[in-house]
mmCIF file of C-alpha atoms and ligand atoms in Angstrom:
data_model
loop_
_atom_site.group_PDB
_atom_site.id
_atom_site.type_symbol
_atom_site.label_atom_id
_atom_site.label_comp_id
_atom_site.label_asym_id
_atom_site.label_seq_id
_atom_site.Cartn_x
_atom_site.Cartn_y
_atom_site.Cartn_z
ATOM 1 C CA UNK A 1033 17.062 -3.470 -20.008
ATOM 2 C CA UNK A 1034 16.401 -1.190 -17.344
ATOM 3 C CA UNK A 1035 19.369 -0.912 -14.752
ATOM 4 C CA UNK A 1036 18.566 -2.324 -11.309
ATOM 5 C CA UNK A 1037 19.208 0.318 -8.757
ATOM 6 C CA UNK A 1038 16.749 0.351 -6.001
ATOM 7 C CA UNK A 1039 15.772 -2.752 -4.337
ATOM 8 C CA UNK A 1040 12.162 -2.311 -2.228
ATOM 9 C CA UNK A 1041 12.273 -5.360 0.897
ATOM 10 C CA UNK A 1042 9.475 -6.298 3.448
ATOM 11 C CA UNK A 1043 8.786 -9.181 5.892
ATOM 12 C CA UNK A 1044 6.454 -10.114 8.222
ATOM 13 C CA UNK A 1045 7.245 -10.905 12.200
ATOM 14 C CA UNK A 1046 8.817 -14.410 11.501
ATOM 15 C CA UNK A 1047 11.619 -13.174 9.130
ATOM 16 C CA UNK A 1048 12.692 -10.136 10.839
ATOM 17 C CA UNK A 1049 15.659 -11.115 11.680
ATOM 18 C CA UNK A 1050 16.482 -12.552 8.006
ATOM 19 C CA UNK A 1051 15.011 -9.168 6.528
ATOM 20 C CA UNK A 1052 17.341 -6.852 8.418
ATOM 21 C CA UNK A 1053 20.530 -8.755 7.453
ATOM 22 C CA UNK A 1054 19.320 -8.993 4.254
ATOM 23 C CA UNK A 1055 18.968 -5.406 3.968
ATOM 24 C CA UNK A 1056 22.087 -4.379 5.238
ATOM 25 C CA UNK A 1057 24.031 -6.894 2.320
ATOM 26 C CA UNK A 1058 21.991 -5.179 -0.846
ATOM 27 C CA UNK A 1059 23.113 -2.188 0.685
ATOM 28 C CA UNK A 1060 26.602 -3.404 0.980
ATOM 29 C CA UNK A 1061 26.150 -4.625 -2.577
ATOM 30 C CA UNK A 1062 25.874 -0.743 -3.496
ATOM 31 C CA UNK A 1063 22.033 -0.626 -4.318
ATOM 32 C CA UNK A 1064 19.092 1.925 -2.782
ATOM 33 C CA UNK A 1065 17.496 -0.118 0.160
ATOM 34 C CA UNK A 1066 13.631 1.013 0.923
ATOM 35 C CA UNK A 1067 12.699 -1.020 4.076
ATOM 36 C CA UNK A 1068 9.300 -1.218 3.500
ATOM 37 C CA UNK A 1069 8.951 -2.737 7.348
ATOM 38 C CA UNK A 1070 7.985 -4.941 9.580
ATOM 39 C CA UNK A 1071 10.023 -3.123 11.926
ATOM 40 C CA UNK A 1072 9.273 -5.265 15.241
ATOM 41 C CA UNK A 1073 8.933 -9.212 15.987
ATOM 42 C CA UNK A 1074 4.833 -8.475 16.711
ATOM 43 C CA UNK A 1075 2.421 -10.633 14.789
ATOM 44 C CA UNK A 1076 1.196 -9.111 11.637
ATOM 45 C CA UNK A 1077 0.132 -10.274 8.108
ATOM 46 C CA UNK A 1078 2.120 -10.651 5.713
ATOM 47 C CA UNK A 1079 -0.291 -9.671 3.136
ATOM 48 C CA UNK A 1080 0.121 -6.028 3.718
ATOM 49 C CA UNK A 1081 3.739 -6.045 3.046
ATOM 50 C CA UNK A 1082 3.897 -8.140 0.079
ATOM 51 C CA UNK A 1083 1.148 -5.631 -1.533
ATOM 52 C CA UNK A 1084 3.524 -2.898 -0.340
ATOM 53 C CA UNK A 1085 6.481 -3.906 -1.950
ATOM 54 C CA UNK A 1086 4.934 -5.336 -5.031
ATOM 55 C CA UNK A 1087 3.300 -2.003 -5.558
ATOM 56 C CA UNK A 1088 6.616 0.106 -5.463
ATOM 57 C CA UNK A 1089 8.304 -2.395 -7.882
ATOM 58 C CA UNK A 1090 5.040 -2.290 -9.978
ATOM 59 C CA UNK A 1091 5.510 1.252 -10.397
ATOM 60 C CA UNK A 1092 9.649 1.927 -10.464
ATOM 61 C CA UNK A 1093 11.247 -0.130 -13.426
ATOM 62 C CA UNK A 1094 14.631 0.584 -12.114
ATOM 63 C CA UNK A 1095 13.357 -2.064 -9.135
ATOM 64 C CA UNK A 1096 13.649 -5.138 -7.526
ATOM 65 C CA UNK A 1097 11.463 -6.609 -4.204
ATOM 66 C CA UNK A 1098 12.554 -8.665 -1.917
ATOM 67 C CA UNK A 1099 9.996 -10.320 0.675
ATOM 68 C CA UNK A 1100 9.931 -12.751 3.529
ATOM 69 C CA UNK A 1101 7.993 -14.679 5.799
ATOM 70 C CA UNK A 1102 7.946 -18.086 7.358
ATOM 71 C CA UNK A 1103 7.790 -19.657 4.110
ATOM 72 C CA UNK A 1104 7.945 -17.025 1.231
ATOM 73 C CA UNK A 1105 4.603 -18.950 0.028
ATOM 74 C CA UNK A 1106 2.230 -16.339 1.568
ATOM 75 C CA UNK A 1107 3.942 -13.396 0.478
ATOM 76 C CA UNK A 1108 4.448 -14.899 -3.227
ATOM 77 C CA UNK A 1109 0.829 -15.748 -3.461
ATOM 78 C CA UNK A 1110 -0.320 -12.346 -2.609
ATOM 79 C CA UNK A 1111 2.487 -10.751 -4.627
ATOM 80 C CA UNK A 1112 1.434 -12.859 -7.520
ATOM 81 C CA UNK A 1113 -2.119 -10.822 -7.250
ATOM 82 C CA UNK A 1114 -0.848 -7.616 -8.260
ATOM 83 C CA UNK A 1115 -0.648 -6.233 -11.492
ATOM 84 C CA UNK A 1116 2.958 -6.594 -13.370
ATOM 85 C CA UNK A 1117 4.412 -8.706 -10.497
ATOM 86 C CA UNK A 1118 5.797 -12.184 -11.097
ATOM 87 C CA UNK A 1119 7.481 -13.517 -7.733
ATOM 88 C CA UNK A 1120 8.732 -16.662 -6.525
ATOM 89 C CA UNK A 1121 9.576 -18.008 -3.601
ATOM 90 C CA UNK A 1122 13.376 -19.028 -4.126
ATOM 91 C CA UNK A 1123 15.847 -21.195 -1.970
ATOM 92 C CA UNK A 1124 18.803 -22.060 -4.538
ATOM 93 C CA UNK A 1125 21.094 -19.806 -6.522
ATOM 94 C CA UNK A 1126 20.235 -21.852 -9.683
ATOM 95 C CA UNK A 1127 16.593 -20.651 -9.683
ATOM 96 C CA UNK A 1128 17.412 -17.407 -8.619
ATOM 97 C CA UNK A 1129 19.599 -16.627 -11.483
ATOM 98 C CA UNK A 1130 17.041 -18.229 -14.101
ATOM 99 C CA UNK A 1131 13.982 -16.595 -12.585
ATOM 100 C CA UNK A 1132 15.681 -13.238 -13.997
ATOM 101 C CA UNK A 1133 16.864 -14.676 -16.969
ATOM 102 C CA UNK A 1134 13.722 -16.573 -18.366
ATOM 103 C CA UNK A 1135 11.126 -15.502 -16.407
ATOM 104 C CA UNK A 1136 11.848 -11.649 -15.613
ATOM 105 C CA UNK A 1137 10.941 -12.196 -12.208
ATOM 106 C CA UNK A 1138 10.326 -8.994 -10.243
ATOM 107 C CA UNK A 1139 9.969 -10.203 -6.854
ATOM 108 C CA UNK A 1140 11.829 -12.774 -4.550
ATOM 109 C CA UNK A 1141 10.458 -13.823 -1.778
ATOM 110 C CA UNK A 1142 12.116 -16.345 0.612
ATOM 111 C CA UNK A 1143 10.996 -18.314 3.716
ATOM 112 C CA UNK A 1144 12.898 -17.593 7.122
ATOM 113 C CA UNK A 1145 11.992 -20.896 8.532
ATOM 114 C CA UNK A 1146 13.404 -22.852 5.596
ATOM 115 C CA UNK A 1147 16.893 -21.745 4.585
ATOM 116 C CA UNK A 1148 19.524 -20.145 7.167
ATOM 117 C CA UNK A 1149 20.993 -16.634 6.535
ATOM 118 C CA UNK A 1150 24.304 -17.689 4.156
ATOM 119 C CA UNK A 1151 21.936 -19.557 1.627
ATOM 120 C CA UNK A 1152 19.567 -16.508 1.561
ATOM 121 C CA UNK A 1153 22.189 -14.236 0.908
ATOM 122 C CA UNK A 1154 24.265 -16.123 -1.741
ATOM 123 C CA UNK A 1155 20.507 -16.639 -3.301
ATOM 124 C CA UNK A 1156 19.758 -12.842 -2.962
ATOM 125 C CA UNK A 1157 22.579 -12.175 -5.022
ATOM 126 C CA UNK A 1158 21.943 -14.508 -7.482
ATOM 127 C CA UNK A 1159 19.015 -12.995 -8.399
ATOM 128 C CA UNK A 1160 20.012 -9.342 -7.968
ATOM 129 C CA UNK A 1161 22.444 -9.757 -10.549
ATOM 130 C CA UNK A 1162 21.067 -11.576 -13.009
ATOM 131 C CA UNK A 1163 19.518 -10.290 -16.183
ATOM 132 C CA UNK A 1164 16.792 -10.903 -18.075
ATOM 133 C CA UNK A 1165 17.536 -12.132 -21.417
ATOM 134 C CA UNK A 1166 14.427 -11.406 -23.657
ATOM 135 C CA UNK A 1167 14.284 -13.280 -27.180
ATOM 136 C CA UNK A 1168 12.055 -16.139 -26.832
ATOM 137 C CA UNK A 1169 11.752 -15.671 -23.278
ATOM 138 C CA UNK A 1170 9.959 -12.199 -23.952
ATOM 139 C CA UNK A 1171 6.950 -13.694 -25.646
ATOM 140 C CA UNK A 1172 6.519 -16.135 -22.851
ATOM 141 C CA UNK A 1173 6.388 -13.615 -20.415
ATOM 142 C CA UNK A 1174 4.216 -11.037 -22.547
ATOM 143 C CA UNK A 1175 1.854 -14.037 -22.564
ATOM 144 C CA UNK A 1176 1.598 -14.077 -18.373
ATOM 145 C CA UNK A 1177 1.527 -10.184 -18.893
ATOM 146 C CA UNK A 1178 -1.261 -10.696 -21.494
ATOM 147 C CA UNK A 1179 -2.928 -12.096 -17.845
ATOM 148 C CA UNK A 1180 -3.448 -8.851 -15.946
ATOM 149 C CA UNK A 1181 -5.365 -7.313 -19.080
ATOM 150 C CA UNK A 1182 -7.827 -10.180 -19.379
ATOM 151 C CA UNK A 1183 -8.671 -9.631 -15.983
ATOM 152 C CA UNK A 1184 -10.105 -5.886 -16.540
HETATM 153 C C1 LIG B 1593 3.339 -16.662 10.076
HETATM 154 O O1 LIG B 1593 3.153 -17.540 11.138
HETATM 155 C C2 LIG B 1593 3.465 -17.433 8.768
HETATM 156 O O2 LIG B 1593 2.240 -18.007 8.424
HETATM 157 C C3 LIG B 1593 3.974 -16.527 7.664
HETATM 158 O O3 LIG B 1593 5.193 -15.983 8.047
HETATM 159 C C4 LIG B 1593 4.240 -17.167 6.313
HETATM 160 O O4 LIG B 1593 5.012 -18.313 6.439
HETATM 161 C C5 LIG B 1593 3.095 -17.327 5.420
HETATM 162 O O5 LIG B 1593 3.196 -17.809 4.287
#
């Protein structure tokens, strides 16, 4: 299993706030922050963030995302559309931990408007260090894999 070192983070103008305190924990947590921006509470779209981060975690193994936004649903949707990405939008530790277990999640995304800063942070962590545990949860997730290549 690769070893988690670098963790790649983005939001748009309604998480801000959520993204930089997130930030600074991982870092705290000893792991290689990229903020990936937005670096200022002016409107933007979330889209070009989640694409951002989904494409640096796409292409370093040794990588995590984290996104947010209002809800976490935009950015998940859009992360969802890039190759090798499988996000969620999470709000509860017990998720967190078995999106990395089961379902080798890659990306987290959360929603600033929904949970407060200490639930995002103890769910952060739950998913940062969790690990995937392969076996019969490989096959299922080779068969979403299996997805990208039927679409080329
Ligand atoms: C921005 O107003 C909001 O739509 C966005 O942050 C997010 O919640 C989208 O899913």
């Amino acid at each position: 299993m690769p070893e988690i070192k670098r963790i790649y983070i983005a939001c748009d103008h309604a998480a801000l706030g959520m993204k930089n305190e997130i930030a600074q924990y991982v870092k705290e947590m000893g792991y290689e922050v990229s903020d990936e921006g937005t670096y200022t509470e002016e409107s933007t779209d979330y889209p070009v963030y989640s694409k951002k981060v989904s494409e640096k975690v796409r292409d370093d193994e040794n990588s995590l995302g984290l996104l947010f936004c209002g809800t976490g649903i935009g950015m998940e949707i859009a992360a969802n559309k890039i190759r090798g990405i499988r996000a969620t939008v999470l709000s509860d530790t017990y998720s967190a931990a078995l999106s990395r277990k089961h379902n080798n999640a890659n990306v987290a995304c959360f929603g600033a408007r929904v949970i407060g800063i200490e639930t995002a942070k103890s769910v952060v962590k739950a998913f940062l260090t969790a690990e995937f545990e392969g076996g019969r949860h490989q096959r299922r997730v080779d068969m979403i894999n299996a997805f990208d290549k039927a679409d080329d």
